[in-house]
Coordinates of C-alpha atoms in Angstrom, one line a residue:
Chain K
M660 CA 28.1 5.7 22.6
D661 CA 26.1 7.7 20.3
Y662 CA 23.7 4.9 19.7
E663 CA 20.6 6.8 21.3
V664 CA 20.6 9.4 18.5
K665 CA 21.1 7.0 15.6
L666 CA 19.0 4.1 16.8
E667 CA 16.0 4.2 14.7
I668 CA 17.8 5.2 11.5
F669 CA 18.7 1.9 10.7
E670 CA 16.2 0.0 8.7
G671 CA 17.8 -2.9 8.8
P672 CA 20.9 -5.2 9.2
L673 CA 22.8 -4.0 6.1
D674 CA 22.0 -0.7 6.9
L675 CA 23.5 -0.9 10.4
L676 CA 26.7 -2.9 9.0
L677 CA 27.2 0.0 6.4
H678 CA 27.2 2.6 9.2
L679 CA 29.6 0.8 11.5
I680 CA 31.9 0.2 8.7
H681 CA 31.7 4.2 7.5
K682 CA 32.3 4.8 11.5
N683 CA 35.2 2.5 12.2
E684 CA 36.4 3.9 8.5
V685 CA 37.3 0.4 7.4
D686 CA 38.0 -1.0 3.9
I687 CA 34.7 -2.9 2.9
F688 CA 37.1 -5.4 1.2
D689 CA 39.0 -6.2 4.2
I690 CA 36.2 -6.0 7.2
P691 CA 37.6 -6.5 10.6
I692 CA 35.1 -8.8 11.7
A693 CA 35.8 -9.2 15.2
T694 CA 35.6 -5.3 15.9
I695 CA 32.5 -5.0 13.4
T696 CA 30.9 -8.0 15.0
D697 CA 31.0 -6.8 18.6
Q698 CA 29.8 -3.3 17.7
Y699 CA 27.0 -4.9 15.8
L700 CA 25.9 -7.0 18.9
E701 CA 26.3 -4.2 21.2
Y702 CA 23.5 -2.3 19.1
I703 CA 21.2 -5.3 19.0
D704 CA 21.7 -5.3 22.9
M705 CA 21.1 -1.6 23.0
M706 CA 17.7 -2.1 21.2
K707 CA 16.5 -4.7 23.6
A708 CA 17.7 -2.9 26.6
L709 CA 15.5 0.1 25.3
N710 CA 12.5 -2.3 24.7
I711 CA 12.6 -2.0 21.0
E712 CA 11.6 -5.0 19.3
V713 CA 14.8 -6.3 17.5
A714 CA 13.5 -7.6 13.7
G715 CA 14.2 -11.2 12.6
D716 CA 16.4 -9.7 9.9
F717 CA 18.8 -8.3 12.7
L718 CA 19.2 -11.5 14.5
I719 CA 19.8 -13.7 11.3
M720 CA 22.6 -11.1 10.6
A721 CA 24.2 -11.3 14.0
S722 CA 24.3 -15.3 13.7
T723 CA 26.2 -14.5 10.2
L724 CA 28.6 -12.4 11.7
I725 CA 29.2 -14.6 14.8
H726 CA 29.7 -17.4 12.0
I727 CA 32.0 -15.7 10.0
K728 CA 34.1 -14.6 13.2
S729 CA 34.4 -18.0 14.2
K730 CA 35.6 -19.3 10.8
M731 CA 38.3 -16.8 10.6
L732 CA 39.6 -17.3 14.2
L733 CA 39.7 -21.2 13.9
P734 CA 41.8 -22.7 11.4
D735 CA 39.7 -25.1 9.1
L736 CA 40.8 -28.8 10.2
T737 CA 38.1 -30.3 8.3
G738 CA 40.2 -29.9 4.8
Q739 CA 37.2 -28.6 3.2
D740 CA 38.4 -25.0 3.1
D741 CA 37.9 -23.5 -0.5
G742 CA 40.4 -20.7 0.1
E743 CA 37.3 -18.3 0.2
D744 CA 37.4 -15.2 2.6
P745 CA 34.6 -16.1 4.7
R746 CA 33.8 -12.5 4.5
I747 CA 32.5 -12.5 1.4
E748 CA 29.2 -13.8 2.6
I749 CA 28.7 -10.1 4.0
T750 CA 30.9 -8.1 1.7
R751 CA 29.0 -9.3 -1.4
P752 CA 25.4 -8.1 -0.1
L753 CA 26.9 -5.1 1.2
L754 CA 28.3 -3.9 -2.0
E755 CA 25.1 -4.8 -3.8
Y756 CA 23.3 -2.8 -1.0
M757 CA 25.6 0.3 -1.4
R758 CA 25.3 0.1 -5.3
F759 CA 21.4 0.5 -5.2
K760 CA 21.8 2.9 -2.3
E761 CA 23.6 5.0 -5.0
L762 CA 21.7 4.7 -7.7
A763 CA 18.6 5.9 -5.4
G764 CA 20.7 9.2 -4.8
E765 CA 21.2 9.3 -8.6
L766 CA 17.4 8.7 -9.0
E767 CA 16.7 11.5 -6.4
E768 CA 18.9 14.1 -8.0
R769 CA 17.0 14.0 -11.7
E770 CA 14.6 16.5 -12.4
L771 CA 11.5 15.3 -10.7
L772 CA 8.2 16.1 -11.5
D773 CA 6.3 18.5 -9.1
R774 CA 9.5 19.0 -7.4
D775 CA 11.7 20.6 -9.9
V776 CA 9.7 20.7 -13.2
F777 CA 6.2 21.2 -13.6
V778 CA 3.6 20.7 -16.5
R779 CA 0.5 22.1 -17.5
H780 CA -2.9 20.9 -16.2
L781 CA -6.1 21.0 -17.9
P782 CA -6.7 24.9 -17.9
S783 CA -9.8 26.3 -16.5
Y784 CA -11.5 27.4 -19.8
L785 CA -11.5 24.0 -21.1
Q786 CA -12.3 22.2 -18.2
S787 CA -16.1 23.6 -18.6
Q788 CA -16.1 22.3 -22.4
M789 CA -15.0 18.9 -21.0
E790 CA -18.1 18.3 -19.2
D791 CA -20.1 17.3 -22.7
W792 CA -17.1 15.0 -23.7
E793 CA -17.2 11.3 -22.6
P794 CA -13.4 10.1 -23.0
R795 CA -12.9 6.4 -23.0
L796 CA -12.2 4.8 -19.4
D797 CA -8.6 3.9 -18.5
V798 CA -10.1 1.2 -15.6
N799 CA -9.1 -2.7 -15.4
L800 CA -10.5 -5.3 -13.6
F801 CA -7.4 -5.4 -11.2
Q802 CA -8.2 -1.7 -10.0
L803 CA -11.7 -2.7 -9.6
M804 CA -10.7 -5.9 -7.5
D805 CA -8.3 -3.9 -5.6
A806 CA -11.2 -1.4 -4.6
F807 CA -13.3 -4.2 -3.5
K808 CA -10.6 -5.7 -1.2
R809 CA -9.7 -2.3 0.2
I810 CA -13.4 -1.8 1.3
I811 CA -13.2 -5.4 2.7
D812 CA -10.1 -4.6 4.6
E813 CA -11.2 -1.7 6.1
G814 CA -14.8 -3.0 6.6
L815 CA -16.7 -0.7 8.9
P816 CA -17.8 -2.7 12.3
G817 CA -20.9 -4.5 12.3
V818 CA -20.9 -4.6 8.5
Q819 CA -21.1 -8.0 7.0
L820 CA -20.0 -8.3 3.6
T821 CA -20.7 -11.5 1.5
L822 CA -19.4 -11.9 -2.2
Q823 CA -22.3 -13.6 -3.3
P824 CA -24.3 -11.4 -5.2
E825 CA -27.6 -10.9 -3.8
R826 CA -30.3 -12.4 -5.4
W827 CA -33.2 -10.9 -7.2
S828 CA -36.8 -11.7 -5.7
V829 CA -39.8 -12.0 -7.8
T830 CA -41.4 -9.4 -6.0
E831 CA -38.6 -6.8 -6.2
K832 CA -38.4 -7.5 -10.0
T833 CA -42.1 -7.1 -10.5
E834 CA -41.6 -3.8 -8.7
V835 CA -38.7 -2.9 -11.2
I836 CA -40.7 -3.9 -14.1
I837 CA -43.9 -1.8 -13.1
D838 CA -41.4 1.3 -12.6
L839 CA -40.1 0.6 -16.2
L840 CA -43.2 0.5 -17.7
K841 CA -44.5 3.6 -16.0
E842 CA -41.5 5.8 -16.9
A843 CA -41.3 4.4 -20.7
G844 CA -44.9 3.3 -21.3
P845 CA -45.6 0.4 -23.7
T846 CA -42.2 -1.5 -23.9
F847 CA -40.8 -4.5 -25.9
F848 CA -40.2 -7.9 -24.0
Q849 CA -36.7 -8.0 -25.0
R850 CA -35.8 -4.9 -23.5
L851 CA -36.7 -6.1 -19.8
F852 CA -33.8 -8.5 -20.1
S853 CA -31.4 -6.1 -21.8
E854 CA -29.9 -4.9 -18.6
D855 CA -29.7 -8.5 -16.9
R856 CA -26.5 -9.6 -16.0
S857 CA -26.8 -13.2 -15.2
L858 CA -28.8 -16.4 -15.8
S859 CA -30.4 -16.3 -12.8
E860 CA -31.8 -12.6 -13.2
V861 CA -32.9 -13.4 -16.4
V862 CA -35.0 -16.1 -15.1
V863 CA -36.4 -14.2 -12.3
T864 CA -37.2 -11.4 -14.8
F865 CA -39.2 -13.9 -16.7
L866 CA -41.0 -15.2 -13.4
A867 CA -41.8 -11.5 -12.7
V868 CA -43.6 -11.0 -16.1
L869 CA -45.3 -14.3 -15.7
E870 CA -46.7 -13.0 -12.0
L871 CA -47.7 -9.8 -13.6
V872 CA -49.8 -11.2 -16.3
H873 CA -51.1 -13.6 -13.9
L874 CA -52.3 -10.9 -11.6
G875 CA -53.5 -8.9 -14.5
L876 CA -51.3 -6.2 -14.0
V877 CA -49.7 -6.2 -17.3
K878 CA -51.1 -6.8 -20.8
V879 CA -49.2 -8.9 -23.2
S880 CA -49.2 -8.6 -26.8
Q881 CA -47.6 -9.5 -30.2
P882 CA -48.5 -7.5 -33.0
T883 CA -46.9 -9.7 -35.8
H884 CA -45.4 -13.1 -35.9
E885 CA -42.0 -11.8 -36.3
S886 CA -42.0 -8.8 -33.6
D887 CA -41.1 -9.1 -30.4
I888 CA -43.8 -9.5 -27.4
H889 CA -45.1 -6.1 -26.0
L890 CA -46.1 -5.2 -22.4
V891 CA -48.5 -2.6 -21.6
L892 CA -49.5 -1.7 -18.1
S893 CA -52.8 -2.4 -17.0
I894 CA -53.3 -0.2 -14.2
D895 CA -53.3 3.5 -13.8
E896 CA -51.5 5.9 -11.9
N897 CA -53.1 5.2 -8.5
G898 CA -53.2 1.4 -8.9
E899 CA -50.0 0.8 -6.7
K900 CA -51.3 -2.0 -4.8
L901 CA -48.2 -3.9 -4.9
D902 CA -46.5 -1.3 -3.2
G903 CA -47.8 -1.8 0.3
Chain H
M1420 CA -5.3 21.3 -43.3
A1421 CA -4.7 25.3 -43.3
E1422 CA -2.7 25.0 -39.8
S1423 CA 1.0 24.1 -39.9
L1424 CA 1.4 20.3 -38.5
E1425 CA 4.0 21.7 -36.6
F1426 CA 1.5 24.3 -34.6
I1427 CA -1.2 21.7 -34.4
I1428 CA 1.2 19.3 -32.4
E1429 CA 2.5 22.3 -30.3
A1430 CA -1.3 23.0 -29.6
L1431 CA -1.8 19.4 -28.4
L1432 CA 1.2 19.2 -26.5
F1433 CA 0.2 22.5 -24.8
T1434 CA -3.2 21.3 -23.9
S1435 CA -2.1 17.5 -22.7
E1436 CA -1.6 16.8 -19.3
K1437 CA 0.2 13.4 -20.3
P1438 CA 3.5 13.2 -22.6
L1439 CA 2.4 12.5 -25.9
N1440 CA 4.1 10.2 -28.7
A1441 CA 3.8 10.4 -32.4
H1442 CA 1.6 7.4 -32.5
E1443 CA -0.8 8.8 -30.2
I1444 CA -0.7 12.3 -32.5
N1445 CA -1.1 10.4 -35.7
S1446 CA -4.3 8.7 -34.3
W1447 CA -5.9 12.4 -34.2
L1448 CA -4.4 13.8 -37.2
S1449 CA -5.4 10.9 -39.8
G1450 CA -3.9 12.8 -42.8
E1451 CA -0.4 13.0 -41.7
T1452 CA 2.4 10.5 -41.8
L1453 CA 4.3 9.0 -38.7
A1454 CA 7.4 10.2 -40.1
D1455 CA 6.0 14.1 -40.7
I1456 CA 4.9 13.9 -37.1
R1457 CA 8.3 12.9 -35.8
Q1458 CA 9.8 15.4 -37.8
A1459 CA 7.7 18.2 -36.4
L1460 CA 8.2 17.2 -32.7
G1461 CA 11.8 17.1 -33.1
N1462 CA 11.7 20.6 -35.1
L1463 CA 9.4 21.7 -32.0
K1464 CA 12.0 20.6 -29.5
T1465 CA 14.8 22.3 -31.2
Q1466 CA 12.8 25.6 -31.1
Y1467 CA 12.1 25.6 -27.5
D1468 CA 15.4 24.4 -26.5
S1469 CA 17.0 27.2 -28.3
M1470 CA 14.2 30.0 -27.4
G1471 CA 15.6 29.6 -24.1
R1472 CA 12.2 30.4 -22.1
S1473 CA 11.1 29.3 -18.7
F1474 CA 9.7 25.8 -20.3
A1475 CA 10.8 23.4 -23.0
L1476 CA 9.8 20.5 -24.8
K1477 CA 11.0 17.4 -23.1
E1478 CA 11.5 13.7 -24.0
V1479 CA 10.0 12.0 -21.1
A1480 CA 8.2 8.5 -20.7
Q1481 CA 8.3 7.7 -24.4
G1482 CA 6.8 10.9 -25.5
Y1483 CA 6.9 14.6 -25.5
Q1484 CA 5.8 17.0 -23.0
F1485 CA 6.6 20.8 -22.0
R1486 CA 7.7 20.8 -18.6
T1487 CA 9.3 24.3 -16.9
R1488 CA 12.9 24.6 -16.2
P1489 CA 14.0 23.5 -12.7
E1490 CA 14.9 26.9 -11.9
Y1491 CA 11.6 28.3 -12.0
A1492 CA 10.8 25.4 -9.4
P1493 CA 10.7 27.7 -6.0
Y1494 CA 8.2 30.4 -7.7
I1495 CA 5.8 27.5 -8.6
L1496 CA 6.0 25.8 -5.5
K1497 CA 5.4 29.2 -3.6
M1498 CA 2.4 29.7 -6.1
F1499 CA 0.8 26.3 -5.3
K1500 CA 1.3 26.9 -1.8
T1501 CA 3.2 23.3 -1.2
S1502 CA 6.4 21.9 -0.7
P1503 CA 7.3 18.6 -2.7
T1504 CA 6.3 15.2 -1.2
R1505 CA 9.4 13.5 -0.9
L1506 CA 9.7 9.6 -0.7
S1507 CA 11.8 8.1 2.3
R1508 CA 15.1 7.0 1.6
A1509 CA 13.9 3.5 2.2
A1510 CA 11.6 3.9 -0.5
M1511 CA 13.9 5.4 -3.2
E1512 CA 16.2 2.4 -2.6
T1513 CA 13.4 0.0 -3.1
L1514 CA 12.3 2.0 -6.0
A1515 CA 16.0 1.8 -7.4
I1516 CA 16.4 -2.0 -7.1
I1517 CA 13.0 -2.4 -8.8
A1518 CA 13.8 0.1 -11.8
Y1519 CA 17.1 -1.5 -12.3
K1520 CA 16.4 -5.3 -11.8
Q1521 CA 12.8 -5.4 -13.0
P1522 CA 11.0 -7.8 -13.9
I1523 CA 11.9 -8.8 -10.1
L1524 CA 9.8 -10.5 -7.4
R1525 CA 9.7 -9.3 -4.0
Q1526 CA 11.9 -11.9 -2.2
E1527 CA 14.6 -10.7 -4.4
I1528 CA 14.1 -7.3 -3.4
E1529 CA 14.4 -8.4 0.0
R1530 CA 17.6 -10.3 -0.5
L1531 CA 19.0 -6.8 -1.6
R1532 CA 17.9 -4.9 1.0
G1533 CA 18.1 -7.3 4.0
V1534 CA 14.5 -6.6 5.2
D1535 CA 11.0 -7.0 4.7
V1536 CA 9.5 -4.4 2.2
G1537 CA 5.8 -5.1 2.1
G1538 CA 4.8 -1.8 3.5
I1539 CA 7.2 0.0 0.9
L1540 CA 5.8 -1.7 -2.1
K1541 CA 2.3 -0.9 -1.1
T1542 CA 3.2 2.8 -0.7
L1543 CA 5.3 2.6 -4.1
M1544 CA 2.2 1.0 -5.7
E1545 CA -0.2 3.5 -4.3
K1546 CA 1.8 6.3 -5.7
G1547 CA 1.5 4.7 -8.8
L1548 CA 5.2 4.1 -9.5
I1549 CA 5.5 0.5 -9.5
R1550 CA 3.1 -2.1 -10.7
I1551 CA 2.2 -5.8 -10.7
V1552 CA 3.5 -7.3 -14.1
G1553 CA 2.6 -10.7 -13.5
R1554 CA 3.1 -13.9 -11.3
K1555 CA 5.8 -16.3 -11.5
S1556 CA 5.3 -19.9 -12.3
L1557 CA 6.8 -20.9 -8.7
P1558 CA 5.1 -22.5 -5.8
G1559 CA 3.0 -19.8 -4.3
R1560 CA 2.9 -18.0 -7.8
P1561 CA 4.7 -14.8 -6.3
L1562 CA 4.0 -11.6 -8.0
I1563 CA 6.5 -10.0 -10.1
Y1564 CA 7.1 -6.1 -9.8
G1565 CA 8.1 -3.8 -12.3
T1566 CA 7.7 0.3 -12.7
T1567 CA 5.3 2.1 -14.5
T1568 CA 4.7 4.9 -17.3
R1569 CA 4.2 7.1 -14.0
F1570 CA 8.0 6.7 -12.9
L1571 CA 9.3 7.5 -16.0
E1572 CA 7.1 10.6 -16.1
V1573 CA 8.1 11.7 -12.3
F1574 CA 11.9 10.8 -12.9
D1575 CA 12.1 12.5 -16.1
V1576 CA 13.1 9.5 -18.0
K1577 CA 12.5 9.0 -21.5
D1578 CA 12.2 4.9 -21.3
I1579 CA 13.7 2.5 -18.8
D1580 CA 16.6 1.4 -21.0
S1581 CA 18.0 5.2 -20.9
L1582 CA 18.0 5.0 -17.1
P1583 CA 21.7 5.8 -16.4
R1584 CA 24.0 2.9 -16.0
M1585 CA 21.1 0.4 -16.6
K1586 CA 23.6 -1.5 -19.2
E1587 CA 26.1 -1.7 -16.8
I1588 CA 23.6 -3.1 -14.0
K1589 CA 22.2 -5.5 -16.3
D1590 CA 25.9 -6.6 -17.4
M1591 CA 26.2 -7.2 -13.4
V1592 CA 23.2 -9.0 -13.1
S1593 CA 24.0 -11.5 -15.4
D1594 CA 27.5 -12.2 -13.9
E1595 CA 25.7 -13.1 -10.6
E1596 CA 23.2 -15.4 -12.0
Q1597 CA 26.0 -17.3 -13.5
T1598 CA 27.9 -17.5 -9.7
A1599 CA 25.1 -17.2 -7.7
P1600 CA 24.0 -20.1 -5.5
K1601 CA 20.9 -22.1 -6.9
T1602 CA 18.2 -20.9 -4.3
E1603 CA 19.2 -17.3 -5.2
E1604 CA 18.9 -17.8 -8.8
H1605 CA 15.4 -16.2 -10.4
Q1606 CA 14.6 -17.1 -14.1
L1607 CA 12.1 -14.5 -14.8
D1608 CA 11.3 -15.4 -18.5
A1609 CA 8.5 -17.5 -17.7
F1610 CA 5.9 -15.3 -16.2
E1611 CA 2.5 -14.6 -17.2
Q1612 CA 1.6 -11.1 -18.1
T1613 CA -1.6 -9.7 -16.1
S1614 CA -4.4 -7.5 -18.0
E1615 CA -2.6 -4.5 -17.1
T1616 CA -1.4 -3.0 -20.4
Chain S
M199 CA 16.5 36.8 -8.0
A200 CA 18.7 35.9 -10.8
E201 CA 15.8 34.4 -13.5
S202 CA 14.2 37.5 -15.4
L203 CA 10.6 38.8 -13.9
E204 CA 9.1 37.8 -17.2
F205 CA 10.1 34.3 -17.3
I206 CA 9.2 33.7 -13.7
I207 CA 5.7 35.0 -14.4
E208 CA 5.9 33.0 -17.8
A209 CA 6.3 29.8 -15.7
L210 CA 3.8 30.7 -13.4
L211 CA 1.0 31.1 -16.4
F212 CA 2.3 28.2 -17.6
T213 CA 1.7 26.0 -14.6
S214 CA -1.5 27.7 -13.1
E215 CA -5.2 26.1 -14.2
K216 CA -6.4 29.5 -13.6
P217 CA -6.0 33.3 -15.0
L218 CA -3.7 34.8 -13.0
N219 CA -3.8 38.8 -12.3
A220 CA -1.1 41.2 -11.4
H221 CA -1.8 41.4 -7.8
E222 CA -1.8 37.5 -7.2
I223 CA 1.7 37.4 -8.9
N224 CA 2.5 40.2 -6.6
S225 CA 1.7 38.1 -3.6
W226 CA 4.1 35.3 -4.7
L227 CA 6.9 37.6 -5.7
S228 CA 7.7 39.7 -2.7
G229 CA 10.6 41.6 -4.1
E230 CA 9.0 43.0 -7.2
T231 CA 6.7 46.0 -7.5
L232 CA 3.3 46.0 -9.3
A233 CA 4.0 47.9 -11.8
D234 CA 7.1 45.7 -12.7
I235 CA 4.5 42.8 -12.8
R236 CA 2.3 44.7 -15.0
Q237 CA 4.8 45.8 -17.2
A238 CA 6.2 42.2 -17.6
L239 CA 2.6 40.6 -18.2
G240 CA 2.3 43.8 -21.0
N241 CA 5.8 42.4 -22.6
L242 CA 4.8 38.6 -22.6
K243 CA 1.5 39.5 -24.0
T244 CA 3.1 41.4 -26.8
Q245 CA 5.9 38.8 -27.3
Y246 CA 3.3 35.9 -27.7
D247 CA 1.3 38.0 -30.1
S248 CA 4.1 38.6 -32.4
M249 CA 5.2 35.1 -32.5
G250 CA 2.3 33.8 -33.7
R251 CA 2.4 30.6 -32.2
S252 CA -0.6 27.7 -31.6
F253 CA -1.1 29.4 -28.6
A254 CA -1.1 33.1 -26.7
L255 CA -1.2 35.3 -23.8
K256 CA -5.0 36.2 -23.6
E257 CA -6.3 39.0 -21.3
V258 CA -9.4 37.5 -19.6
A259 CA -11.9 38.8 -16.9
Q260 CA -10.0 37.4 -13.9
G261 CA -6.3 37.8 -15.4
Y262 CA -3.8 36.6 -17.7
Q263 CA -4.1 33.0 -19.3
F264 CA -2.2 31.0 -22.2
R265 CA -4.8 29.8 -24.6
T266 CA -4.7 28.1 -27.8
R267 CA -5.9 29.6 -30.8
P268 CA -9.4 29.0 -32.1
E269 CA -8.4 27.2 -35.2
Y270 CA -6.7 24.4 -33.1
A271 CA -9.7 23.5 -31.0
P272 CA -11.0 20.7 -33.2
Y273 CA -7.8 18.9 -33.0
I274 CA -7.8 19.5 -29.2
L275 CA -11.5 18.4 -29.0
K276 CA -10.3 15.1 -31.0
M277 CA -7.6 14.5 -28.8
F278 CA -9.7 14.9 -25.6
K279 CA -12.3 12.7 -26.8
T280 CA -10.0 10.0 -27.2
S281 CA -8.0 10.2 -24.2
P282 CA -8.2 7.8 -21.4
T283 CA -9.4 9.1 -18.2
R284 CA -9.2 7.6 -14.8
L285 CA -11.7 6.8 -12.2
S286 CA -11.0 8.6 -8.9
R287 CA -10.4 5.8 -5.9
A288 CA -13.3 6.8 -4.2
A289 CA -15.6 6.5 -7.6
M290 CA -13.6 3.1 -8.1
E291 CA -14.7 1.8 -4.5
T292 CA -18.4 2.7 -4.9
L293 CA -18.1 1.1 -8.3
A294 CA -16.7 -2.2 -6.7
I295 CA -19.4 -2.2 -4.1
I296 CA -22.2 -1.8 -6.7
A297 CA -20.7 -4.7 -9.1
Y298 CA -20.5 -7.1 -6.1
K299 CA -23.6 -6.2 -4.1
Q300 CA -26.0 -5.4 -6.6
P301 CA -28.9 -4.8 -6.7
I302 CA -27.7 -2.1 -3.8
L303 CA -29.4 0.9 -2.3
R304 CA -27.6 4.0 -2.0
Q305 CA -27.9 4.1 1.8
E306 CA -26.1 0.7 1.7
I307 CA -23.2 1.9 -0.1
E308 CA -22.9 4.7 2.1
R309 CA -22.9 2.5 5.3
L310 CA -20.1 0.5 3.6
R311 CA -18.3 3.4 2.6
G312 CA -18.9 5.4 5.4
V313 CA -19.4 8.6 3.5
D314 CA -22.1 10.5 1.1
V315 CA -22.0 8.7 -2.3
G316 CA -24.2 11.5 -4.1
G317 CA -21.6 13.1 -6.3
I318 CA -20.1 9.8 -7.2
L319 CA -23.0 8.1 -8.1
K320 CA -23.9 10.9 -10.4
T321 CA -20.5 10.5 -11.9
L322 CA -20.9 6.7 -12.2
M323 CA -24.2 7.3 -14.0
E324 CA -22.8 9.7 -16.4
K325 CA -20.2 7.7 -17.6
G326 CA -22.7 4.9 -17.9
L327 CA -21.1 2.5 -15.8
I328 CA -24.2 2.2 -13.2
R329 CA -27.8 2.3 -13.7
I330 CA -30.9 2.7 -11.6
V331 CA -32.6 -0.9 -11.4
G332 CA -35.8 0.5 -9.7
R333 CA -37.1 1.4 -6.4
K334 CA -37.4 -0.9 -3.1
S335 CA -40.7 -0.7 -1.6
L336 CA -39.3 0.8 1.7
P337 CA -40.3 4.4 3.4
G338 CA -39.4 7.0 0.6
R339 CA -39.1 4.4 -1.9
P340 CA -35.2 4.6 -2.1
L341 CA -33.4 4.0 -5.5
I342 CA -31.8 0.5 -6.6
Y343 CA -28.5 0.5 -8.0
G344 CA -26.8 -1.9 -10.5
T345 CA -24.1 -1.9 -13.0
T346 CA -24.6 -1.6 -16.7
T347 CA -23.6 -3.2 -20.0
R348 CA -21.2 -0.8 -20.5
F349 CA -19.5 -1.9 -17.2
L350 CA -19.0 -5.3 -18.4
E351 CA -17.7 -3.9 -21.6
V352 CA -15.0 -1.8 -19.8
F353 CA -13.7 -4.1 -17.1
D354 CA -14.1 -6.8 -20.0
V355 CA -15.9 -9.5 -18.2
K356 CA -18.8 -11.6 -19.7
D357 CA -21.1 -11.2 -16.9
I358 CA -21.1 -10.4 -13.3
D359 CA -21.2 -13.8 -12.1
S360 CA -17.8 -13.9 -13.7
L361 CA -16.3 -11.3 -11.6
P362 CA -13.4 -12.6 -9.3
R363 CA -14.5 -14.3 -5.8
M364 CA -13.4 -12.9 -2.8
K365 CA -10.8 -15.4 -2.4
E366 CA -9.2 -14.9 -5.6
I367 CA -9.3 -10.9 -5.1
K368 CA -7.1 -11.6 -1.8
D369 CA -4.8 -13.9 -3.3
M370 CA -4.3 -11.4 -6.4
V371 CA -4.4 -7.9 -5.3
S372 CA -1.8 -8.3 -2.3
D373 CA -0.1 -10.9 -0.7
E374 CA 2.2 -8.4 1.0
E375 CA -0.4 -8.0 3.7
Q376 CA -0.9 -11.5 4.7
T377 CA 3.0 -12.7 4.5
A378 CA 4.5 -9.6 6.3
P379 CA 4.3 -10.0 10.3
K380 CA 2.4 -6.9 11.9
T381 CA 5.3 -6.1 14.0
E382 CA 7.9 -5.5 11.0
E383 CA 5.2 -3.6 9.2
H384 CA 4.9 -1.3 12.3
Q385 CA 8.8 -1.0 12.6
L386 CA 9.3 -0.2 9.1
D387 CA 6.6 2.4 9.1
A388 CA 8.6 3.9 12.2
F389 CA 11.9 3.5 10.3
E390 CA 10.3 5.3 7.4
Q391 CA 9.2 8.4 9.2
T392 CA 12.4 9.0 11.4
S393 CA 14.7 8.9 8.5
E394 CA 12.9 11.3 6.8
T395 CA 14.1 14.1 9.1

């Protein structure tokens, strides 16, 4: 027996069956079911003997083969025989399997990109120019979710990930507002909310403004009735008493 | 515009990393008609075919792309210092099933292959060759798979219907669906599209 | 070799991102002399100059490179401006962390990704997808990151709270890993590897 060499190459029961049919040089439309079944079972035993875990798919096929074999041996006494060859149960899937193997072979023979044919890539002299451009982003939500799921699946040990977005605290938000006012100078009230992404964040931002006004760190003004509220920092560069 | 339409299109094709189609080109060349662009693409293809240089204009993935001819592959591979990455036989067979029978459910692929294909689907997805096209309205809402534009690019296919023997397979599929037992039947018309476009 | 030296060199120049010089080309074509390669490069240059197409072979400091002629630059620029680009896998993962865990510190992102993310944060910031929302009152006053309104536009979600929840992600992204028993997957991997050889 030459099973040792070929043992691993069968990736499924159909693959194994096909091998046995080729090895015995038999017609797929007239499979000698007893011979093929015996050899199939020998192979399964061999796998077990070698302590290879036999996938369930192999066992299901084994029972199908045994069933067909018994049907072929015993005459049908129930009168339910519809005259169909019981071997059709494996011939049909085998034919389909062979068809797709063939199609796979044809695909493989095409002029494959980066194997047989090659295309141009962005040449170096254009790469530097590209830096200033802002192309449209070709991304979708599915990719983002997929990325997040990968991180969770590959989760580093000891890292707790919860999906609930972290809530802003009012203290954190006051610091953000102070930083913004320091950098941007006097700022319209509306701008503080321009990047808020949830109702809860809007509420926290609003509370933070009230807090800052209450503490006297920020002065609020409204130049005209129609205009937006204006915020000005009322502490100097060294007045970072909130940072402690 | 002063430059000829053919040369403008040639310049675009020569710098693009992706196949370009007449519609895309049209969106960048506002003064031109789609018919003229199609004509120019056809002319360019004919020109390059007859020039017999080391590269030619190929129709692939519903567009046009300059590609080297296969006989130069060994030299290019040597320059890139790479050997081409190959798909395993199992992956190629699974891909063939998806290409020819899409849109297809995983359980149908597994019925045809006789084995679990979870790991292979993941590989093919990572390589960008297949994608989830939607969900079937069945218990468990199983995912429906199909091939991508990248698949067409990699396998040098103009569009999915021009895969050789596609018609043959499709005819056979419809025969089977008429005769196959109820449990194996999958009516794939009632699936929902995902946001992937 | 059966193919003409000129066309082999043309194919190499066609596929290379960088300019190539005779010495480099010589290192990949062992059977050829430097003189012949120089001659072939010169011939190619003359051919393309006389053809007067939209691109030509240019001699630049580091060697020879195919470049489109300057008059086509406006069209190429227009094409690139509207061509979609993709985010790298690393960038997408980093963006996902920021989206779901914001406001988040850089060090926390790095803890989750296991690698330095400085370059990626810069890229995401340049693309307008993330922003610095403030500084944490911790030693070193580390920066706090969050997503932008452009992020919401790009991913077409109303607000951050309408991003899908963990359970929905698990259901949607991949039902493979959940249904496939571990043992079978290992076995498949083994088969895939062995069938390669």
